[in-house]
Short mmCIF file of C-alpha atoms in Angstrom, two decimals:
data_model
loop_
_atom_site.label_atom_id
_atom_site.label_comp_id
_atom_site.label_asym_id
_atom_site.label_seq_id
_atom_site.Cartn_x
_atom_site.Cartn_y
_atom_site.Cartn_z
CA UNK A 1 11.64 -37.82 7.49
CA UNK A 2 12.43 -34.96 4.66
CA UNK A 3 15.69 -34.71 3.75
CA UNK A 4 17.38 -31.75 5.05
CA UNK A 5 18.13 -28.91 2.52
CA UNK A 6 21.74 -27.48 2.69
CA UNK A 7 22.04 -24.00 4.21
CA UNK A 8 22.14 -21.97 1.01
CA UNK A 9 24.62 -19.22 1.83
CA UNK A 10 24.17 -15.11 1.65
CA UNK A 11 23.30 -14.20 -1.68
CA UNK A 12 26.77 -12.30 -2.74
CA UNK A 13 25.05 -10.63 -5.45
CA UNK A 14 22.17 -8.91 -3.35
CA UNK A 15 25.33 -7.42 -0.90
CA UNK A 16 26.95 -6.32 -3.57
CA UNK A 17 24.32 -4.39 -4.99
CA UNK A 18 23.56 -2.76 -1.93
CA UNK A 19 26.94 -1.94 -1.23
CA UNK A 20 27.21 -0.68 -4.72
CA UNK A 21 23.95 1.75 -4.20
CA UNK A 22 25.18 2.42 -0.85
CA UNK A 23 28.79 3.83 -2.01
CA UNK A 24 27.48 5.89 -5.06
CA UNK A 25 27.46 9.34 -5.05
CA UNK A 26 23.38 9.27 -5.43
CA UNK A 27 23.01 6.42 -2.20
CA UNK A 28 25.17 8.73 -0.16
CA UNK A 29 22.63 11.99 -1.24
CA UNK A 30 19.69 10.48 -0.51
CA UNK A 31 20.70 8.95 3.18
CA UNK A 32 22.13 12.56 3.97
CA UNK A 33 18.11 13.43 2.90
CA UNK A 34 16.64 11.49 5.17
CA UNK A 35 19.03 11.98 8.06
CA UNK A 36 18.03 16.25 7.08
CA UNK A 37 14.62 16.00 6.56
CA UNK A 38 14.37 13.85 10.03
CA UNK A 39 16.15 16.27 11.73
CA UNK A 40 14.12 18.94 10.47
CA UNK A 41 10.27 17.59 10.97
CA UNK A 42 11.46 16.41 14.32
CA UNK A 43 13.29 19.55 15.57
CA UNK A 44 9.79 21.11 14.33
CA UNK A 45 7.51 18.16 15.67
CA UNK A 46 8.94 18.05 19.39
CA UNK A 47 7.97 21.84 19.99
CA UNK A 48 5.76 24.57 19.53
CA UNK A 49 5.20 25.99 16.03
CA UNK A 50 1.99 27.25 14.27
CA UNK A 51 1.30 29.32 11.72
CA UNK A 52 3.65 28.89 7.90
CA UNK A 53 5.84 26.61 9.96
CA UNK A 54 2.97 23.87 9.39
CA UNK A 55 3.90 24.14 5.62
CA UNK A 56 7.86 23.62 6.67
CA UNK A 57 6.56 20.22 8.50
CA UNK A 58 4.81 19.31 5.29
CA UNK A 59 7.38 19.24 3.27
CA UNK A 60 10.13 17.74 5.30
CA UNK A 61 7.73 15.03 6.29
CA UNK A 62 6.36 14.41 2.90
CA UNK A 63 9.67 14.32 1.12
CA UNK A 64 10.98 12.58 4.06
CA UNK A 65 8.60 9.65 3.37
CA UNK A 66 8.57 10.10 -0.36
CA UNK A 67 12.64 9.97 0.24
CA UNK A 68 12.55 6.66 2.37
CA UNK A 69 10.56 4.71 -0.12
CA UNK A 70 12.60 6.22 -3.43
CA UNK A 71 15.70 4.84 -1.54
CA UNK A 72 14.53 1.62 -0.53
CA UNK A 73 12.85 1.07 -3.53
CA UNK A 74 16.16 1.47 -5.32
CA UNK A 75 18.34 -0.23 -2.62
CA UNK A 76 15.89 -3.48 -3.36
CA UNK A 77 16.38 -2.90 -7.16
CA UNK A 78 12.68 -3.10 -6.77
CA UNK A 79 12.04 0.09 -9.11
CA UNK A 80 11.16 -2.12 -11.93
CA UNK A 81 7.48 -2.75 -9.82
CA UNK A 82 6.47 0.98 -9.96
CA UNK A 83 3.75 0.95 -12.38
CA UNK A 84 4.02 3.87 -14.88
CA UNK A 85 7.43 5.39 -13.22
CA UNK A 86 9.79 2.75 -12.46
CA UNK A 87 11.89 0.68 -15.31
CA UNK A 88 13.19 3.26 -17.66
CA UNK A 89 11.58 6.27 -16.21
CA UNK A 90 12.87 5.38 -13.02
CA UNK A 91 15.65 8.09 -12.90
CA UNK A 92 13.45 10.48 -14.81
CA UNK A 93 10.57 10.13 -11.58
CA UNK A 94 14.23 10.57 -9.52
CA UNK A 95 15.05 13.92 -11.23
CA UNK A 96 11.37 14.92 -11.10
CA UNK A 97 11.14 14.45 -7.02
CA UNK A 98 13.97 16.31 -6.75
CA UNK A 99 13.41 18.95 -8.63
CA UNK A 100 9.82 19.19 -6.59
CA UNK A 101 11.83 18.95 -3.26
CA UNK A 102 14.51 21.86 -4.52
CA UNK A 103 10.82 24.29 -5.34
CA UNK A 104 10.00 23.38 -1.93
CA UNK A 105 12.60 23.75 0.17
CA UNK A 106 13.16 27.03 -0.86
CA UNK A 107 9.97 28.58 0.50
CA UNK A 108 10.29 26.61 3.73
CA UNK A 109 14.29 27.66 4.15
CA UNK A 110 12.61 31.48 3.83
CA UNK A 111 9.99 30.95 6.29
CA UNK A 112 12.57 29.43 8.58
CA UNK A 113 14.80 32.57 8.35
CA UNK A 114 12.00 34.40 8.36
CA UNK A 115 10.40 32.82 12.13
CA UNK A 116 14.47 32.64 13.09
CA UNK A 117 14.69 36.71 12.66
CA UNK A 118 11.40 37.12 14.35
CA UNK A 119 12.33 35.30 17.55
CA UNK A 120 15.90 36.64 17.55
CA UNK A 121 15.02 39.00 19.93
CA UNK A 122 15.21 36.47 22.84
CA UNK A 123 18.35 35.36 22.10
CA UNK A 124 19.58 37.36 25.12
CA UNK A 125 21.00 35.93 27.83
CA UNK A 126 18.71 38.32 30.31
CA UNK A 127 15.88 36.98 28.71
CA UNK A 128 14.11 34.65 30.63
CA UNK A 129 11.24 33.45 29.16
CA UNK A 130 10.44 30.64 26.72
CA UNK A 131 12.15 31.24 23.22
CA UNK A 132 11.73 29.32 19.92
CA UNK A 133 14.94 31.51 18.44
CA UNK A 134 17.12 28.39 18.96
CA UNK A 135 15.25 25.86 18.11
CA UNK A 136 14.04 27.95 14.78
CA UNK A 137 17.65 28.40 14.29
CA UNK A 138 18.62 24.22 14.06
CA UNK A 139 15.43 23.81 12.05
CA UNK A 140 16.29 26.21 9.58
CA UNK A 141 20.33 24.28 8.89
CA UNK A 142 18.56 21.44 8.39
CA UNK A 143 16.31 22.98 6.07
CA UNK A 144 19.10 24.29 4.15
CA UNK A 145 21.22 21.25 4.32
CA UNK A 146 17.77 19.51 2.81
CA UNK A 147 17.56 22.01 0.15
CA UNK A 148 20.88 21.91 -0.59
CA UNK A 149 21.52 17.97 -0.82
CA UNK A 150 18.35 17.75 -3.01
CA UNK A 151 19.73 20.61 -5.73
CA UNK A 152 22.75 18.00 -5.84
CA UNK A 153 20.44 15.33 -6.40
CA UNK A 154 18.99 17.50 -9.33
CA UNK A 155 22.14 18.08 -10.88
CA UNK A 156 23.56 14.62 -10.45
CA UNK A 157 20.29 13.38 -12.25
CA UNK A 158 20.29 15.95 -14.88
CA UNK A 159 23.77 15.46 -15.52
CA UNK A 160 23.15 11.79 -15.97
CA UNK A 161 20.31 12.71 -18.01
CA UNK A 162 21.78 14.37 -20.34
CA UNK A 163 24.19 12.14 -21.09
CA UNK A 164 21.16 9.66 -21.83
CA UNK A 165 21.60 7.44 -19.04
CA UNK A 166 18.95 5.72 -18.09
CA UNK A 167 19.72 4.02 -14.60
CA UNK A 168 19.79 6.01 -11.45
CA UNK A 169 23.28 3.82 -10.53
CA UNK A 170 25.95 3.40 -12.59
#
């Protein structure tokens, strides 16, 4: 019979780490991200769009995704396995997603107003058929929110940046 190996206990380290990533200022940013973006593609998803709002999905799902894996990669401490951006460009590829999410959001935040004011016509209560004006509405807060929480990523990083940091947690 083997001999039994003691129970090794929960690596304090690895919690601590993740607590630490989870409490910064950058942690917090990018779970309010994904919570957005979610909202957003699925507000979008679970109705009736066509037309420019397909480019709004594509960005809130692809930054979504891009999103998930920058902040589990990160959560891990795993960023040191990205060939060519991780290790000491790791907060440099940061700065640079969020600076492409910022350039995106904006155009999908203005076709969101712009589809909200279109359908804002039915927004009367003797109106009674179907209308995308609330729906449009939610979709384009969360759009904003996204924008906005990704321009404070972009500051954050360029602030950190320039001060020649070079980890995305400090």
């Amino acid at each position: 019979m083997p001999p039994e190996l003691p129970a090794q206990p929960a690596q304090p380290q690895v919690r601590k780490s993740f607590l630490k990533f989870l409490k910064s200022f950058l942690g917090i940013v990018r779970i309010l991200q994904i919570v957005f973006g979610a909202g957003l593609w699925i507000t979008i998803a679970a109705n009736k769009y066509d037309g420019s709002i397909h480019f709004v999905l594509f960005v809130a799902v692809l930054f979504w995704l891009l999103t998930l894996a920058l902040f589990f990669l990160t959560l891990l401490d795993k960023q040191d396995l990205v060939p060519l951006l991780g290790g000491e460009r790791w907060l440099c590829t940061n700065l640079a997603h969020d600076v492409a999410a910022t350039v995106l959001y904006l155009p999908a935040v203005g076709v969101m107003i712009y589809k909200t004011d279109r359908n804002s016509f039915c927004n009367l209560e003797a109106y009674k058929h179907p209308c995308l004006f609330k729906i449009y509405l939610t979709a384009t807060v969360f759009a904003c929110l996204c924008c906005l929480a990704y321009l404070l990523s972009v500051t954050f990083g360029a602030c950190r940046k320039c001060r020649g940091e070079q980890t995305v947690i400090s």
